[in-house]
Every structure is written in structure tokens, then in C-alpha cells.
């Protein structure tokens, strides 16, 4: 045994992904279901095309989503919560730019009762004024608190500059928007968007009776999805810095619009992203954290939405190191454009990415998330197999060409706050 | 049901193996019996700084993360007042890489000046990012010394103040390693679709020749019982006033842990909980409120905290909280309310147990606590609790003379 010599490494050949079975509940609505679960847990997601891009003014989509179980004249939000909690159930709300909905978590011997309560509450919700006002108060306070955080401010500025204020993705709420929202807006949004067909994803072992419950519930969802032209995004390039006098750190966000998941360059760009800032051993981490100690963390990523996508780098650094950090970030980007990555480093990144894929496909719930990615982005079923192929086959030359194509200094928006 | 096999190497390293045939990932966890509680009052933040240094290269390997990433692995660690915990996850086929890396850094760290220099700065940035540059970020730095007057729990893992870490030397770091990081002070836990025989052989290969070194014998004086009400008010540039109340309780090994956990759920677990319904929704005293336990291995705490609604004053908020706690003393919980939180706990546990990493971390902590044999009794312990026992807990714990109250006045509202 020689400690100076690393044990042999086995490269990952494949990732075992289980896709859900597809059950037709009605002509309109399918159920996607993975039942290969070795315990009693059940997780079910109900998702609608009710994201914030559909809202007539800021906050409507999120308020509507948060208030889906706010009750009616017969049953209050408190009673609904009490009944679901009493059965050991958990209800979570999700909403983003494109989609919104809720998930139920519970054990299989109680899931039917939990669903009964949740679905009745959902069908009969009236968004009582006092619930709206209460949520407004809480959210407004939370909003004020969040505005004190430099990373929140930097993200807001970055989003606005990347998408432009005329695109729904660039329309972030301001303090005044909390007073402008009312019960009528919320109720209308529910009627227009939450009566369209839901997308349903189930993980767990359940009885036929539960499937029948779902079948009976979904027949009412027959509304047509609104047709909206979202327009083009409008990026403002260049540097934008806002100082916060007492801040000890500055939050930096750098990025640009990007290709989506169907694009031929997408997989290779993910490899490039990992090299630059997608893992602990990345160029950015190695330089700005491990070599210079300017930050606790720096990373990069790719965000793909339905109408647009973007690449971003984000970090919080010692305030006096802001300009140095930006200089170093562009130094690293430039290195990618001018020098070929070594076989050694590329091999390491490839193995890391395969390991990461293995890690985040582990278990039925994780596999369902992978499927949802394919489903909502209208991707081929071979998406992950193709991803693995590209990871394995991409070359240093291809990555250098790609960085020159997508990482031009002049194309970036650079935001600093703090 | 968590099954495992446990044995001990000649050098004192405890090894626990746990099989899970459903996952392609193997989780390797190494827990050390050292935390912020073991630091000197003038050298705080060291256990955490040291955790960072453990990734800076060992005797035969100049970088921890690089070879692990090459094997498709991911690594991280955390430190708290009681312990330091390191964990790796990687494809099962590459288990040996993790054992090679972990055993080398257990054998001896590289102790380079560069590594210390960089990690010092990283920890200083962490201190700023998480504690100084966030609204309410330094609350616990102010609160702890109010609750603990003599015990090391009076300082947070990040340190009392950043100067201690800023002044750390290589000599400090070396002595920390040799005092606390011995096989005798560690538990290695591995979980995944492992073959026990080959795994044992690999462990023997890489760990057998690590010297036993010294066993660390802890000798910390307990914090005396609290006998008077304590309060402190600070001003901060935040957007609402806030209040934190902490009560002293028994530690993780006592029944107080389970009782406190249930009560914290009754009070603030979800939208049907008492504090949320009565003090946020109905009576608008707070805009958010939490009740939670801090189950230190030496001393426990029951904490209630919240941000005040606009126009509510701190004295009123404090009274409202004490009134709610008083109810738990004067009225028995009805069965439905108690069963509700027990049911939710079952659901949470079922989901948490899905992760092999979670299971492996639990096994490690239970072993270090001396409670490994009871690891499968957690559900039972909760289910058996009665409302009479909870009322007795409330009567004993929720006393003014057992309370430390930190009030934060907002200067930014």
C-alpha cells in the first residue's frame, strides 16, 4: 500500500434512470407515476401554467399561489391546515416565472384523506379579504427584510438589466406593488389560470382508489390556456454598481442571455460552465476563493426558463475587493478563450459531472425531477443518455471555440451591489 | 429499520457499515469528537477553521478535492459546538478513492502556510457574509453569552470575534490536529450497496497503520442552573424589532429533547400551529415566529423567536409569548393536537430516511452520543409521549427564572 498513489478510478458508464408510467386520467390530463418506492412515502405535485409571466401586475401570481388554500365561507384556512396537519400531511406551494402549483407529502395510508381535504379546499377557494391582507402584511415585511441583503439587491438589478423592464421576466415587484394588489386580481387570476389542465406527478405506492380520486377531480379542468405574446427580452450590457455604505461585502452578478436546452451547444456549454464555476474545484473557486481568499463562495450557472435563458456568475466578496474580483473573473473567462484545458483537468471535470448526475438521480423523487425537466422542456427521452455521451466525447478544442462564441466581454451585464 | 455492523480497529477507530441496495452512491462519513466547546476562550473559531484546513492537503496528497472530483465524488463538512463532521458521496465503484483520501488526512495534514493564509481569509469572509453583513446575522453572537456565563457554548462555532482566527498560527493548528484528530476520537461510517467483506479489507488496508495517538478526555464544567431572568436589548439597522427567548433544558441525551421537539411543533410547526395562528394571523403581534430546540450534547435550549409586526412594542410581544407558554402549563394538550404533531413527525422521518447520506450521518452521531443501540427507537420515543409529560415539561422549563431574552430594536424601520 503506497499512500502516494491514488487507487484506480472507475468511470461511470451509465446512469440508471427510471421514467414514470403515463396514465390517462381524462382526455386532457395525464398522470405520471413512479411506484417503485420501498417505503410508505407519497409525494404528488400538481402544476399549472400559472407562473408570474401570466400576471397582469406584479405579485398577483405569487399571492394567488400562496392563497390557494385560504378557504371560503364554510371552511377557514386554519381548519384546512389543521385537517391536513392532523393526517401527518405537508402541503408546499411552488411558483416561478412559468409554472405554479402545490405538492402534497404524506404516508400512503393517509394520502387519500389528505388529498380529499386539499382538493375540496382548492376547488372552493374564495380568497377572503382578511387572508389577502394578512399575507400582504407578512410578505411586505419579508420584502423589506430581503432588501437589506446585498445578494438580493444584486440579483434584482441583474434580472432587470438582463431581461429589460418590458418583458415579464424583468418585472420584479417593488414596495409599492404590495398596496396595489387586491382580492379581485387574485380571484381572476385563479379563474383564468388554475382551471386550465394541471400536470400531475406522483411518486409512491398508492391504491387504485387514489387514482380514481384523481380521475374524478381533474374532469373540471377544461379551460383554455391564455395566448400571450411575451415579446423579446432586452438586455442592458455594461457595468452597474450601487454602493451600500455600511456593507462589508459587495454582491456581484455577471451574466448574459443564453441558448436553451434544445440547442446543439447546450450540453457542451454545461461542461464549460462546470469548468468555469460549476463545482468546488472550478477556475473561479480556485482563483477567487482558494488562492486569493476574497470570498466564501463563487459559482456560475445556467438558468433556462420557457421564454429565455441566461448564464450567470455570482459571488459576495469583501467590499474593497470588488474591482479586483471582477478583473479576476474576466481573467478566468479569457483563459478559457485563449488556452486549451488540459486533458487532466477535462477528465476530472467529466468524471465529476457524471458523479453529480448519479447523485442527483438517486431515488424515485430525484428521478421524477429529471423526467419533469424532459417533459416541460419538450426534450427527447434520450436527453440524459445524450448528455452523458457529450460529456464523454467533448474536446478541449470544442470548449475553447464555445467560450469564444458565448463569453465575449462586451456581451455581459455586470452588476455590483454593496 | 436501520441495520449496521460495528467494529473497532486496533488504533481505536470505530467503524460502522450500513447496507443499502437501492442506491448507486456510497456515502462515507467521518465524525470527530471535537467541536467549538473544546476551544479555549481566547482561541475560538478554531474547530471550524480547522475543518477548512482539512481540505488543504495531507501528508501524501496535496489537494483533497481534486482526486475526489476525478472519482466523481463530492465532499463537504460542518462544525458545531459539539462535533466536526466530514462526508463524501461518490459512485460505489470508487469507494477506495474516498478511503485513501480520508485516511491520509486522518494520518496527518500537510500544514502549509499557504493553506492557513487562504483559509483564514475565507473564514473571515464567511464571518462577514453570514454573520455581519446579514440583517439579524449577529444575533447569536450577542445571545449566547447571555445564556451561558461559564460554559464554552457561550461562543458560536464561527468564533467569539474574528481576531482569534485572524491571529491563528501554524503551531496552533498543528497542536489542534494532534490533540483532537486521532483515530480514537473518530467514527467512520459507510453506507451504500457495499459488500461488507471487501469493504472491511479496504478499511484495513488504508487505516490500520494510522497510529492511535492520544485519546482526548473532555473535562468541561457544566453551566450552572439558571436562577434568574436575564434580558439584553441591542440596536441594529434592521427593518423590524425582534425578540428571542431561550430557556435552558436538558441535553440531547435526555427526554427533554423529544418533549421540546414536540412542543416546538405544537407552537410553530406549520400553518395550524398555535403561535402562527394566534400571534401572526389572528392577533398580528408578529409577522413571523418560530419555536425550535437546540439540542446541544451538553446543554439544551428551547427557543422562541420572531419579528414584530409594525407598531407592536417589545414588552407587549414578550408578554404575548409568555402567555402562550403559560397555556401549556395550565392546560393539557388535547389528544388530536398531540397526535397531529406525532403524525407529522412520522412523515418527516420517512422522507428523511430515504437519503443514504442522512442515515449514515445519524448513525455516526448516535454512536458518538453513546446511543447507537437506540437508533431505531426514535419513532417510539416520540409516539409514547403523553400530554401529562408535556405539561410537566412546560411547568419545569417555561419559567421566567429560566429565561434569557434578547430584544432587538430596529433603527431602520
mmCIF file of N, CA and C in Angstrom, chain A residues 23-30 214-216 218-219 221:
data_model
loop_
_atom_site.group_PDB
_atom_site.id
_atom_site.type_symbol
_atom_site.label_atom_id
_atom_site.label_comp_id
_atom_site.label_asym_id
_atom_site.label_seq_id
_atom_site.Cartn_x
_atom_site.Cartn_y
_atom_site.Cartn_z
ATOM 1 N N UNK A 23 -50.370 7.488 -17.158
ATOM 2 C CA UNK A 23 -51.751 7.011 -17.065
ATOM 3 C C UNK A 23 -52.676 8.112 -17.552
ATOM 4 N N UNK A 24 -53.621 7.748 -18.391
ATOM 5 C CA UNK A 24 -54.566 8.769 -18.843
ATOM 6 C C UNK A 24 -55.683 8.901 -17.817
ATOM 7 N N UNK A 25 -55.806 10.084 -17.248
ATOM 8 C CA UNK A 25 -56.893 10.295 -16.284
ATOM 9 C C UNK A 25 -58.161 10.737 -17.019
ATOM 10 N N UNK A 26 -57.967 11.687 -17.950
ATOM 11 C CA UNK A 26 -59.067 12.099 -18.838
ATOM 12 C C UNK A 26 -58.429 12.357 -20.210
ATOM 13 N N UNK A 27 -59.221 12.772 -21.171
ATOM 14 C CA UNK A 27 -58.669 13.112 -22.494
ATOM 15 C C UNK A 27 -57.620 14.208 -22.378
ATOM 16 N N UNK A 28 -57.836 15.102 -21.413
ATOM 17 C CA UNK A 28 -56.955 16.265 -21.292
ATOM 18 C C UNK A 28 -55.761 16.019 -20.386
ATOM 19 N N UNK A 29 -55.963 15.236 -19.351
ATOM 20 C CA UNK A 29 -54.980 15.198 -18.263
ATOM 21 C C UNK A 29 -54.348 13.822 -18.083
ATOM 22 N N UNK A 30 -53.013 13.835 -18.047
ATOM 23 C CA UNK A 30 -52.270 12.603 -17.774
ATOM 24 C C UNK A 30 -51.730 12.607 -16.360
ATOM 25 N N UNK A 214 -58.223 10.978 -8.206
ATOM 26 C CA UNK A 214 -57.595 11.946 -9.108
ATOM 27 C C UNK A 214 -58.413 12.093 -10.388
ATOM 28 N N UNK A 215 -58.877 10.954 -10.914
ATOM 29 C CA UNK A 215 -59.670 10.967 -12.146
ATOM 30 C C UNK A 215 -60.912 11.832 -11.991
ATOM 31 N N UNK A 216 -61.575 11.659 -10.873
ATOM 32 C CA UNK A 216 -62.817 12.407 -10.658
ATOM 33 C C UNK A 216 -62.536 13.896 -10.487
ATOM 34 N N UNK A 218 -60.014 15.742 -11.803
ATOM 35 C CA UNK A 218 -59.475 16.506 -12.930
ATOM 36 C C UNK A 218 -60.458 16.781 -14.060
ATOM 37 N N UNK A 219 -61.646 16.175 -13.993
ATOM 38 C CA UNK A 219 -62.585 16.405 -15.104
ATOM 39 C C UNK A 219 -62.979 17.867 -15.256
ATOM 40 N N UNK A 221 -61.106 20.486 -15.072
ATOM 41 C CA UNK A 221 -60.081 21.402 -15.581
ATOM 42 C C UNK A 221 -60.092 21.438 -17.100
#
